[in-house]
Coordinates of C-alpha atoms and ligand atoms in Angstrom, one line a residue:
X1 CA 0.0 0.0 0.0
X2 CA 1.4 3.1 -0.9
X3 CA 1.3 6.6 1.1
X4 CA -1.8 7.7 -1.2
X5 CA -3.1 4.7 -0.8
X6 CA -2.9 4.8 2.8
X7 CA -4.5 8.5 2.7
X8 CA -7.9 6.9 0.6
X9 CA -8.0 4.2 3.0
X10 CA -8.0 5.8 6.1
X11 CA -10.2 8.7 5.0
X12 CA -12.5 5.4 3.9
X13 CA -12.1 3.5 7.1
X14 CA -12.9 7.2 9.0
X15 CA -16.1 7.2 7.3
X16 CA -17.2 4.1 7.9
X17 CA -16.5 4.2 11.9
X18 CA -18.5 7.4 11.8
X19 CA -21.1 5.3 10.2
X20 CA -20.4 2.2 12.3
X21 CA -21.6 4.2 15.3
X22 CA -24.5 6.3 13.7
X23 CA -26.1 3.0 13.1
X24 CA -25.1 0.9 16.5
X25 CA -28.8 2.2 17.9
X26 CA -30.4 -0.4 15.0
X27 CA -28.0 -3.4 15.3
X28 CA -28.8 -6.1 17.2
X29 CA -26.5 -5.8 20.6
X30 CA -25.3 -9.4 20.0
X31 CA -24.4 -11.3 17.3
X32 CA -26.5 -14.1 16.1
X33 CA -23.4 -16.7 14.6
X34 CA -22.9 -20.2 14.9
X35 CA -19.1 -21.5 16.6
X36 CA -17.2 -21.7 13.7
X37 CA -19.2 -19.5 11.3
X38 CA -16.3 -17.8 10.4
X39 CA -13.9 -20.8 8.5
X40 CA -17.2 -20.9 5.9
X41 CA -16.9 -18.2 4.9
X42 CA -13.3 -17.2 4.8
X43 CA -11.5 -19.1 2.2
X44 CA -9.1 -22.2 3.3
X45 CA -5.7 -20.8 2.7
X46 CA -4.0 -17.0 2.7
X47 CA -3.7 -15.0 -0.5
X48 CA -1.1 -16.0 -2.8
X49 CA -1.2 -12.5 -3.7
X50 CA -2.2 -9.2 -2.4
X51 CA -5.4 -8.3 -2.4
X52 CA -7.2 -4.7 -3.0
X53 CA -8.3 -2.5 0.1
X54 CA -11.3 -2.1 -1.1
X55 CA -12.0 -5.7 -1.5
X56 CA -10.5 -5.9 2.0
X57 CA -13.1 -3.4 3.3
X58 CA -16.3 -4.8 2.0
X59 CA -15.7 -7.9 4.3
X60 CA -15.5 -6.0 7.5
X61 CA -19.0 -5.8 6.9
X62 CA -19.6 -9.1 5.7
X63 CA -17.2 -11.7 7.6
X64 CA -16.5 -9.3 10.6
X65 CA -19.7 -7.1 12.0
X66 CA -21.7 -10.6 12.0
X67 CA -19.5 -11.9 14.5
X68 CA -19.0 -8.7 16.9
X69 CA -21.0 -8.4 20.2
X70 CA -21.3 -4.8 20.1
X71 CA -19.8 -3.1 23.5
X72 CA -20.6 0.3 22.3
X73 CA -23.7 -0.1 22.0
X74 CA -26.9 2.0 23.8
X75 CA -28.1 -2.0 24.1
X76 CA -25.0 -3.0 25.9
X77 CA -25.4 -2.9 29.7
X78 CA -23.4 -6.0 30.2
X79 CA -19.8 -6.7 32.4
X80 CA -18.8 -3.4 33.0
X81 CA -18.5 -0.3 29.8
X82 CA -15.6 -0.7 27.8
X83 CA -15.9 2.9 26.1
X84 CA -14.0 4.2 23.3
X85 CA -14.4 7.5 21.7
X86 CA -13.1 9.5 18.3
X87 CA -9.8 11.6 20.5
X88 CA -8.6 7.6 21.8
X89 CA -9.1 6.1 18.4
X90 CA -6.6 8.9 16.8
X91 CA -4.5 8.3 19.9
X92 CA -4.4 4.6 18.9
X93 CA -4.1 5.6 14.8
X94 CA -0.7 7.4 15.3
X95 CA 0.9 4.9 18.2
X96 CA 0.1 2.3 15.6
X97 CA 2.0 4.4 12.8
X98 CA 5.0 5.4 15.5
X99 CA 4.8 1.4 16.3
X100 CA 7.4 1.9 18.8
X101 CA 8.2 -0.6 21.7
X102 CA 9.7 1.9 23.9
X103 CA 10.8 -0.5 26.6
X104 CA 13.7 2.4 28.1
X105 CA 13.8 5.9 27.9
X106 CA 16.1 5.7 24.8
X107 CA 13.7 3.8 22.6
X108 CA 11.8 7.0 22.4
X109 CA 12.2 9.6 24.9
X110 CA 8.5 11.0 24.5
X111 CA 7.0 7.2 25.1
X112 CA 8.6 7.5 28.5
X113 CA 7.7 11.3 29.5
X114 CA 4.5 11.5 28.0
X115 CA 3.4 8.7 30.2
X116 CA 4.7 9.9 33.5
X117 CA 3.6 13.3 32.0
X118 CA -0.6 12.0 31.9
X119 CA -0.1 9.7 35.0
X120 CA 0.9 12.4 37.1
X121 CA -2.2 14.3 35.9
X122 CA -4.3 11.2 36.6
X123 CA -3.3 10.6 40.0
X124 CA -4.3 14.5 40.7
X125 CA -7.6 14.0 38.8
X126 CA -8.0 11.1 40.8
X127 CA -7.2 12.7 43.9
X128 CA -4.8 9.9 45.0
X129 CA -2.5 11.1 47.8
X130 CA 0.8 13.1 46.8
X131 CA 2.8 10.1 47.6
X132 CA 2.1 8.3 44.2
X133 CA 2.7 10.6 42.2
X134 CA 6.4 10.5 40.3
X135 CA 7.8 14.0 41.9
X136 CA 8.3 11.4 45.2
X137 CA 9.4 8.3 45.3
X138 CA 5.9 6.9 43.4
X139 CA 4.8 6.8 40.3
X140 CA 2.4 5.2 37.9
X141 CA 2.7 3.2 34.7
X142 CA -0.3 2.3 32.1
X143 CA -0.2 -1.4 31.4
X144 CA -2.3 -3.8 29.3
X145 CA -4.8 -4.6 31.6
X146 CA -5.9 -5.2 35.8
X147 CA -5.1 -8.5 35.7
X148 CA -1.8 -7.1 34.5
X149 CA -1.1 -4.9 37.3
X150 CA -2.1 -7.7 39.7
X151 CA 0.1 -10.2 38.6
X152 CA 3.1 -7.4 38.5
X153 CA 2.3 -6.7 42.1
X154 CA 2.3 -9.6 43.4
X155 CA 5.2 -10.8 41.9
X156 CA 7.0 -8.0 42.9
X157 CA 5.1 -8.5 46.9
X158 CA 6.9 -11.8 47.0
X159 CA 10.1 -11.0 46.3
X160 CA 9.8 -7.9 48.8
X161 CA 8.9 -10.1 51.3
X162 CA 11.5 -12.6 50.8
X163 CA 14.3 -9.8 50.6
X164 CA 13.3 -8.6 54.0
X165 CA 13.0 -11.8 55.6
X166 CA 16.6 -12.7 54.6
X167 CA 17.8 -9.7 55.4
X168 CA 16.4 -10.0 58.9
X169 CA 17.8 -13.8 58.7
X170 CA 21.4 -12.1 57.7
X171 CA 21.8 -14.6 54.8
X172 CA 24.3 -13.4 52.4
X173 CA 25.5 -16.4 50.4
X174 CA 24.2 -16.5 47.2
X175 CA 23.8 -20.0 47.3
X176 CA 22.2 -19.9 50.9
X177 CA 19.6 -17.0 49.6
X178 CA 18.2 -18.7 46.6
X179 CA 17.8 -22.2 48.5
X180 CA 16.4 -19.9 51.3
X181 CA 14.3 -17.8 49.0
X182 CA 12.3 -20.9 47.7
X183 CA 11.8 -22.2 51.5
X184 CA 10.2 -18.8 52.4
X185 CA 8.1 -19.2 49.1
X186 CA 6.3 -22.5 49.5
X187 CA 5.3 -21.1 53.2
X188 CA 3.6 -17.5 51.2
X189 CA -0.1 -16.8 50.9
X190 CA -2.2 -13.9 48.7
X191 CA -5.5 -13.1 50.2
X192 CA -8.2 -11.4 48.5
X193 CA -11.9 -11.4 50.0
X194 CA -14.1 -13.9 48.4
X195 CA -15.5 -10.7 46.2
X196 CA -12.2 -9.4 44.6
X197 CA -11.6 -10.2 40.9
X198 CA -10.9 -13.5 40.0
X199 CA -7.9 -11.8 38.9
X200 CA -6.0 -12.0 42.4
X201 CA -6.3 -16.0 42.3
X202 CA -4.8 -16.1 38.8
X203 CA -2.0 -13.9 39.6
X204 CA -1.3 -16.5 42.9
X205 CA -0.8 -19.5 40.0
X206 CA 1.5 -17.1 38.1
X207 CA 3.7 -15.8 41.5
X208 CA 3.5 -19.7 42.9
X209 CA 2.0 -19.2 45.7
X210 CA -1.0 -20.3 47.8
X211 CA -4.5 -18.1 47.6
X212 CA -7.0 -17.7 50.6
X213 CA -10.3 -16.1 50.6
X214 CA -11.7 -14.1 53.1
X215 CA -15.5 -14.3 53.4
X216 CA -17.9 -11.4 53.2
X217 CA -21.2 -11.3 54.3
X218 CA -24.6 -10.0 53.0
X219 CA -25.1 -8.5 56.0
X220 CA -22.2 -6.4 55.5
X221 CA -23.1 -5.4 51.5
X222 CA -20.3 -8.0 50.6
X223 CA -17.0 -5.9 52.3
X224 CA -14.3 -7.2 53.6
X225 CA -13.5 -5.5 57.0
X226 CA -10.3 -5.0 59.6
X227 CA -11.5 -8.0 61.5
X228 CA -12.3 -10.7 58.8
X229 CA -8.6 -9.7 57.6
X230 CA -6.9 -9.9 61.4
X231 CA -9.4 -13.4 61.8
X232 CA -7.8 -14.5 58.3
X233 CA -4.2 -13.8 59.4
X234 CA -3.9 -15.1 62.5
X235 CA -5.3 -18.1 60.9
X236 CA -2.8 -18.6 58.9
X237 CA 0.0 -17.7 61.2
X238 CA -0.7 -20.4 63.1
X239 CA -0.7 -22.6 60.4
X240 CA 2.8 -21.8 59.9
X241 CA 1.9 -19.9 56.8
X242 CA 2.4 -15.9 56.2
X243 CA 0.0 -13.7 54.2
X244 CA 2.7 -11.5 51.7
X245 CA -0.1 -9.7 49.9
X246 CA -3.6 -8.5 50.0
X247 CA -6.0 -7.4 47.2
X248 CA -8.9 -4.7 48.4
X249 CA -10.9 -3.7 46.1
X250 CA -13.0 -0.3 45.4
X251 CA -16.0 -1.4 43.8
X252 CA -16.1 -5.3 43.4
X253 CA -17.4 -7.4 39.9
X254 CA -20.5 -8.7 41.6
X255 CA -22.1 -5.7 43.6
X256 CA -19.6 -2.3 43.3
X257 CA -18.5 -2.8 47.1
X258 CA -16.4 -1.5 49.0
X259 CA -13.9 -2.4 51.4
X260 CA -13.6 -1.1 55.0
X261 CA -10.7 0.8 54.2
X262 CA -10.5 2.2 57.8
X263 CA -10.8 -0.6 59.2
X264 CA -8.2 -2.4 57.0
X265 CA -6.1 -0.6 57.4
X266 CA -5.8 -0.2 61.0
X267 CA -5.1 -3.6 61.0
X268 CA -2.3 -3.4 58.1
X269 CA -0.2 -1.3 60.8
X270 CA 0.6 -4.3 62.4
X271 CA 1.5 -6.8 59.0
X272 CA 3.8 -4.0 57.2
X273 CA 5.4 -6.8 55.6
X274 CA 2.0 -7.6 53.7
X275 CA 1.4 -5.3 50.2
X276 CA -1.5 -4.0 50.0
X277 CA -3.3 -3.6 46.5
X278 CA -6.7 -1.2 45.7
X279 CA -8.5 -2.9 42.5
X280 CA -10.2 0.0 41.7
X281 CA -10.3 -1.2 37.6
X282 CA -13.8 -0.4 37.2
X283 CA -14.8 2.3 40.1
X284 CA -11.7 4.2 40.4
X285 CA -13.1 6.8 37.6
X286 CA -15.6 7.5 39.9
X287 CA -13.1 8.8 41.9
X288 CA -12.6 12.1 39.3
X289 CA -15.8 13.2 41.0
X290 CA -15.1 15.2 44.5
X291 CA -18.0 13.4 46.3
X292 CA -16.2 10.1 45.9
X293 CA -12.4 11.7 46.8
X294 CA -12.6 10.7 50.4
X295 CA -12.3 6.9 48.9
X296 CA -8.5 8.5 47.4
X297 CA -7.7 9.8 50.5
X298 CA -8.1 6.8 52.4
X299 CA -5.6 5.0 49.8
X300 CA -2.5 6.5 51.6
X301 CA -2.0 2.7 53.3
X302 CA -2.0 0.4 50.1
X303 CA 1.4 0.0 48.1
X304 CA -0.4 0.2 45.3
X305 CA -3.3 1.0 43.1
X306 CA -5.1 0.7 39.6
X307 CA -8.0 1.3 37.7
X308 CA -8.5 0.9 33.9
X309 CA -9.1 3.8 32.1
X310 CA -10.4 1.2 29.2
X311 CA -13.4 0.9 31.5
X312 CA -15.2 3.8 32.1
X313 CA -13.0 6.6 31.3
X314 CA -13.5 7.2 27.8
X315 CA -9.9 5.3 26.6
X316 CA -10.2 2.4 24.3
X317 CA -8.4 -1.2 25.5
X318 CA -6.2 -1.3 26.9
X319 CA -5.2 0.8 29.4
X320 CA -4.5 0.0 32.9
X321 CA -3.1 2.7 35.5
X322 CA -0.7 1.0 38.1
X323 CA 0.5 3.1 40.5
X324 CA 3.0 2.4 43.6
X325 CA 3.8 4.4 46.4
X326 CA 7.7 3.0 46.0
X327 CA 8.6 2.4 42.2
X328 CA 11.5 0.6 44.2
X329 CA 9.4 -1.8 45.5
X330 CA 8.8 -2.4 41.6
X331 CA 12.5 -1.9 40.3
X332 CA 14.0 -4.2 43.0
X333 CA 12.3 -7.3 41.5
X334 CA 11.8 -6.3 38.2
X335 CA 14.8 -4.8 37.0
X336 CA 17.4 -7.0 34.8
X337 CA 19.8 -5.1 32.8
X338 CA 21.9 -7.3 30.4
X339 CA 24.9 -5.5 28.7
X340 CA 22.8 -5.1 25.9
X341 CA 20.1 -2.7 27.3
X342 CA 22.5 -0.9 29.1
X343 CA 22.8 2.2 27.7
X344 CA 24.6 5.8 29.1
X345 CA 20.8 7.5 30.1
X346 CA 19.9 4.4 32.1
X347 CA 23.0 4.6 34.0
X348 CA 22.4 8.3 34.9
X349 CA 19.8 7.1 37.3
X350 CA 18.1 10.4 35.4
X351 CA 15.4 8.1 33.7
X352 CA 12.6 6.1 33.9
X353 CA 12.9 2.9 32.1
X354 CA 9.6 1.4 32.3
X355 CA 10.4 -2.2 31.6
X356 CA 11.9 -2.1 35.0
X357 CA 7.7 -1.3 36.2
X358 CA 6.4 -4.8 34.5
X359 CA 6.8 -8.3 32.9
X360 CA 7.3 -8.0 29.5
X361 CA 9.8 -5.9 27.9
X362 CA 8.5 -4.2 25.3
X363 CA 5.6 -2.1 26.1
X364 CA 3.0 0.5 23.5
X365 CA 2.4 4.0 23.4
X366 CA -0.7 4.0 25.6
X367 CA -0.1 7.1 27.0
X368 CA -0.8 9.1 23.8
X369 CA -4.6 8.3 23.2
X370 CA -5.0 9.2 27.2
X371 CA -3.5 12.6 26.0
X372 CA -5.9 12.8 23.7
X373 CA -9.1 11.9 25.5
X374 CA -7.9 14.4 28.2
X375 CA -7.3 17.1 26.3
X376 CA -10.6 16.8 24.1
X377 CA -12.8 16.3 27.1
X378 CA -11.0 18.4 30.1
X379 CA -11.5 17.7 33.6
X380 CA -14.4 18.8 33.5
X381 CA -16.0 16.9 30.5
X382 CA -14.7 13.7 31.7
X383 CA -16.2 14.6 35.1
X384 CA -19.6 15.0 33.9
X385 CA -19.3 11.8 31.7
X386 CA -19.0 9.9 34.7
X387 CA -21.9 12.1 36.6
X388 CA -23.8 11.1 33.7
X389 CA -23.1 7.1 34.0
X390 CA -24.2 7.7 37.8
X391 CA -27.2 9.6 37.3
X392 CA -27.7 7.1 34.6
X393 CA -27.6 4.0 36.8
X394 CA -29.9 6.2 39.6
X395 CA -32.6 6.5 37.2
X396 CA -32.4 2.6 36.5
X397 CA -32.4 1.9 40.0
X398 CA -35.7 4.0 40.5
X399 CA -37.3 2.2 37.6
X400 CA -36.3 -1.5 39.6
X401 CA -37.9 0.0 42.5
X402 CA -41.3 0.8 41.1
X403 CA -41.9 -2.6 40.0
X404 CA -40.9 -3.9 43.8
X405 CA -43.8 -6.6 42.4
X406 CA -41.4 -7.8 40.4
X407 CA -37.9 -7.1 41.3
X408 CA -35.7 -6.7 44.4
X409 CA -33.0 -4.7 44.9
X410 CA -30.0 -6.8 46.2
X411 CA -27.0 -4.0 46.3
X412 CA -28.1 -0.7 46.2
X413 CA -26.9 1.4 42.6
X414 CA -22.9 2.3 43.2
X415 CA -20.8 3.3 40.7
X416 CA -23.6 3.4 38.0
X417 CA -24.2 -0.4 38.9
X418 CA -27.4 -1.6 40.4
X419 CA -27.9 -5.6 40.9
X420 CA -31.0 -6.8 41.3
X421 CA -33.4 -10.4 41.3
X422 CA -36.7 -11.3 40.3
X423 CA -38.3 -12.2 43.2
X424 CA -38.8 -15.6 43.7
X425 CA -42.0 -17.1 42.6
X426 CA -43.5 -18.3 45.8
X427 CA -42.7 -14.6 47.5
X428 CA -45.6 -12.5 48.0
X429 CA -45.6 -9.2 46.1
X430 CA -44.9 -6.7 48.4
X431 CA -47.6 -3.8 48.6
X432 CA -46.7 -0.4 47.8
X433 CA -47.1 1.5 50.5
X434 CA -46.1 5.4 49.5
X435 CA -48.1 4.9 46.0
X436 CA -48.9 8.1 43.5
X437 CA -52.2 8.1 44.7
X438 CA -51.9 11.3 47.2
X439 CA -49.6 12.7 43.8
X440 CA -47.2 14.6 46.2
X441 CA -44.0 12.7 45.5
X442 CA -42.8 12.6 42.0
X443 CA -41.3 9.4 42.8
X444 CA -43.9 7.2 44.4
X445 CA -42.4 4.0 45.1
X446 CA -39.1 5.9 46.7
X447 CA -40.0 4.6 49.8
X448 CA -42.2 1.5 49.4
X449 CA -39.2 -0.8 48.7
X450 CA -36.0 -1.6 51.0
X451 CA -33.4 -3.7 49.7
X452 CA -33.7 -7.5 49.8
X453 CA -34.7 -8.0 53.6
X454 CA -31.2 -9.4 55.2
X455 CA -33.5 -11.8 57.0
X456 CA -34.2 -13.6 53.5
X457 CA -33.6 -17.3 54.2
X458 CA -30.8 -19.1 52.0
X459 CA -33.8 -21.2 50.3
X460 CA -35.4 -18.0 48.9
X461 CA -31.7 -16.4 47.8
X462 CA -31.7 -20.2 45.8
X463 CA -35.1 -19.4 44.4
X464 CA -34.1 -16.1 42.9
X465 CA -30.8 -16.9 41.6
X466 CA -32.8 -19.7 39.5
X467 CA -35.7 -17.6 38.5
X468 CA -33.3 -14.5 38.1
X469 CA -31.5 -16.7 35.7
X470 CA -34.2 -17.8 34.0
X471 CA -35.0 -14.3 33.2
X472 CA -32.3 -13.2 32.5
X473 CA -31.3 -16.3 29.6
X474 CA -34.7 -15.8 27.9
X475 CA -33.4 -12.0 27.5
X476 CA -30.4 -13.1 26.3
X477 CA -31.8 -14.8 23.8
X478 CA -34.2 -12.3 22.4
X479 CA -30.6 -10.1 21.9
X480 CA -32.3 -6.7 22.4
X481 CA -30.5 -6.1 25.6
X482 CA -27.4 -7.8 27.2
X483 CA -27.2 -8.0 30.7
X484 CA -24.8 -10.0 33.0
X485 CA -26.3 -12.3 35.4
X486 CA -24.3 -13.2 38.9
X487 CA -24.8 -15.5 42.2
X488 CA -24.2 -14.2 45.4
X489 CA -24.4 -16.4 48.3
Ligands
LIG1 N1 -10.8 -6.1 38.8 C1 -12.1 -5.8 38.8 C2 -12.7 -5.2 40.1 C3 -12.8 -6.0 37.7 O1 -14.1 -5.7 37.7 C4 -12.2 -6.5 36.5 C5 -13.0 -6.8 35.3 O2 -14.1 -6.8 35.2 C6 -10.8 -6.8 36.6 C7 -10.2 -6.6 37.8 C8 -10.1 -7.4 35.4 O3 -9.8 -6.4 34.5 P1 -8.9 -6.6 33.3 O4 -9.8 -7.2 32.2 O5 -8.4 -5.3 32.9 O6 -7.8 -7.6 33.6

């Protein structure tokens, strides 16, 4: 393809993104293929020879839309949003052209300050305290996704751990600190509550190390508190095993909880050895919004933090914010310089080289498309987007609530996300109490519904996770709407 090629193309491809989101409104939210739909009609082998871009075109529509379940569209109130917009798609456009894997600061000098440049901003948007930002000794890195982050973390939590328990032990001999190393290992343990992302007990397979869940309760809105944690610890201590690292999480997959950070961290105080995460990936935009800052301020006792922009924040996948209060607690583990990276700028000790701040080397130029969507929007746009999502999921929340006949309200609407259940068959409808009829409250059924009673019996929770599923399967399958269905114990 030549440059005026190219220049056809891409004004063709412009055109029919612009077009691909006029008409998302009339598409069907989900596709309606078959497992394997795509090897009919794709032919058996590559091209012998190249083929025209126009021809190439013609089959996103035919071979590609069929098979796309359609993320961006107003149908789409499934998972969690996954938003893109026009500013991150030209962000994405010229890192693709640039195409640079700028894993030191050499590679590409902007790569490297434009990132710590927009992270830097972020963590004031955010409100996160002063100690993660990179004027300190923090700092924050985009990476490919939360699961990401975790993995890096905990990775690096181990070997933290195990660095401070020799050097307490005084063992110097390299020999003696790797045979050492792997005894302190097999005795480690990652705890998440049973509501963090599944992400935390993944990352314990990659690190090699055991996983332990800490319960949470109903009764609690499904939190994990100080004292579950301190119950948790002591248990394993005297099992003769030691908790290295702890995921909490600001806003959880099932229900949008929240941890009791106060309470957490209180107990923390006495484990410094454990690291302490925030998975924040899908709430921590709500955090741009002052009524949700006192959530940043109480981060000042995790090690680290993240939150994906490629959620809610208006920046297409991937891109997930990791942020540490220590980028030496990072570097230490992370960092392996063989002669040929080393290079005269890394050895100043004057730059960042962010291969040192994850697993793989090479790394994309993320932070370019969150320059964009920051600068198109401003503060205050992308403020009010996320106001919007909230009011958004308040108004949904109302509407569950004035069919209390039918629905119950299982965790109340956080972070845009309400979760609800049909109520189970045998249940009587409960009677609106506060109804229009004396037409003084614009809302009428704003008080004739609480949420689901805590006293409901585990047999009726059974009862509406079936017919809730039920429900919510027949909807699936008419594909107007897609929803995500849960169970919560
Ligand atoms: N953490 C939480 C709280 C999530 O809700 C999710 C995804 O839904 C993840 C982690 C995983 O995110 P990612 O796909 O970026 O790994």
């Amino acid at each position: 393809m030549t440059g005026e090629q190219f220049k056809d193309a891409a004004t063709s491809c412009a055109a029919d993104i612009e077009q691909y989101f006029a008409s998302l409104p009339s598409r069907p939210v989900l596709p309606s293929v078959s497992p394997g739909y795509l090897r009919k009609i794709l032919p058996d082998a590559a091209p012998e020879h190249g083929e025209a871009w126009s021809d190439i075109e013609r089959d996103i529509e035919r071979a590609i839309m069929p098979g796309i379940t359609h993320w961006q569209s107003p149908k789409f109130a499934a998972f969690f949003p996954a938003s893109t917009t026009y500013p991150s798609m030209l962000g994405e456009f010229f890192s693709s052209a640039i195409s640079s894997p700028a894993f030191n600061w050499q590679c590409s000098p902007v790569i490297t300050e434009l990132e710590t440049v927009v992270l830097d901003w972020m963590a004031n948007m955010l409100a996160l305290p002063q100690t993660f930002l990179s004027k300190g000794q923090g700092g924050g890195v985009i990476q490919l996704s939360a699961s990401d982050t975790i993995v890096t973390v905990m990775v690096a939590a181990r070997e933290r751990y195990i660095r401070r328990q020799l050097e307490r032990e005084g063992v110097t001999d390299s020999d003696a600190i790797e045979d050492r190393s792997c005894e302190i290992r097999s005795r480690l343990v990652a705890v998440g509550s049973e509501q963090s992302h599944s992400s935390t007990k993944k990352a314990a397979i990659v690190a090699g190390t055991r996983h332990r869940s800490i319960t949470t309760h109903r009764s609690n809105e499904y939190a994990m508190t100080g004292e579950d944690l301190r119950q948790k610890i002591e248990e394993l201590h005297a099992k003769g095993l030691h908790p290295y690292y702890l995921t909490v999480t600001l806003g959880t997959t099932n229900t949008c909880a929240v941890d009791d950070f106060d309470s957490i961290a209180t107990v923390a105080k006495d484990f410094p050895d454990i690291w302490i995460h925030c998975d924040a990936a899908y709430a921590g935009s709500a955090l741009i919004l002052p009524e949700y800052q006192h959530f940043s301020r109480q981060m000042a006792f995790v090690d680290s933090f993240n939150m994906n922009m490629h959620k809610w924040m208006l920046v297409n996948f991937d891109a997930s914010l990791l942020y540490v209060q220590k980028r030496r607690d990072l570097t230490d583990t992370l960092s392996i310089t063989p002669a040929y990276l080393r290079n005269q700028f890394s050895d100043s000790g004057l730059v960042t080289d962010y291969r040192d701040w994850q697993i793989p080397l090479g790394r994309r130029f993320r932070s370019l498309k969150v320059w964009f969507v920051i600068r198109t929007l401003g503060v205050r746009g992308l403020q009010a987007q996320i106001q919007h999502g909230i009011d958004l999921g308040n108004l949904f929340a109302d509407l569950i609530r004035s069919r209390n006949d039918l629905f119950s309200i299982v965790a109340e609407p956080r972070f845009a996300l309400t979760v609800f259940t049909v109520n189970p068959l045998r249940k009587h409808p409960p009677q609106l109490e506060n109804n229009a009829s004396n037409g003084t409250d614009p809302r009428p059924y704003q008080d004739s519904h609480v949420a689901m009673d805590p006293a409901t019996n585990d047999q009726e929770i059974e009862e509406a996770n079936e017919i809730t599923k039920a429900v919510y399967e027949t909807i699936d399958q008419e594909k107007e709407v897609f929803l995500t269905s849960t169970a919560l114990g």
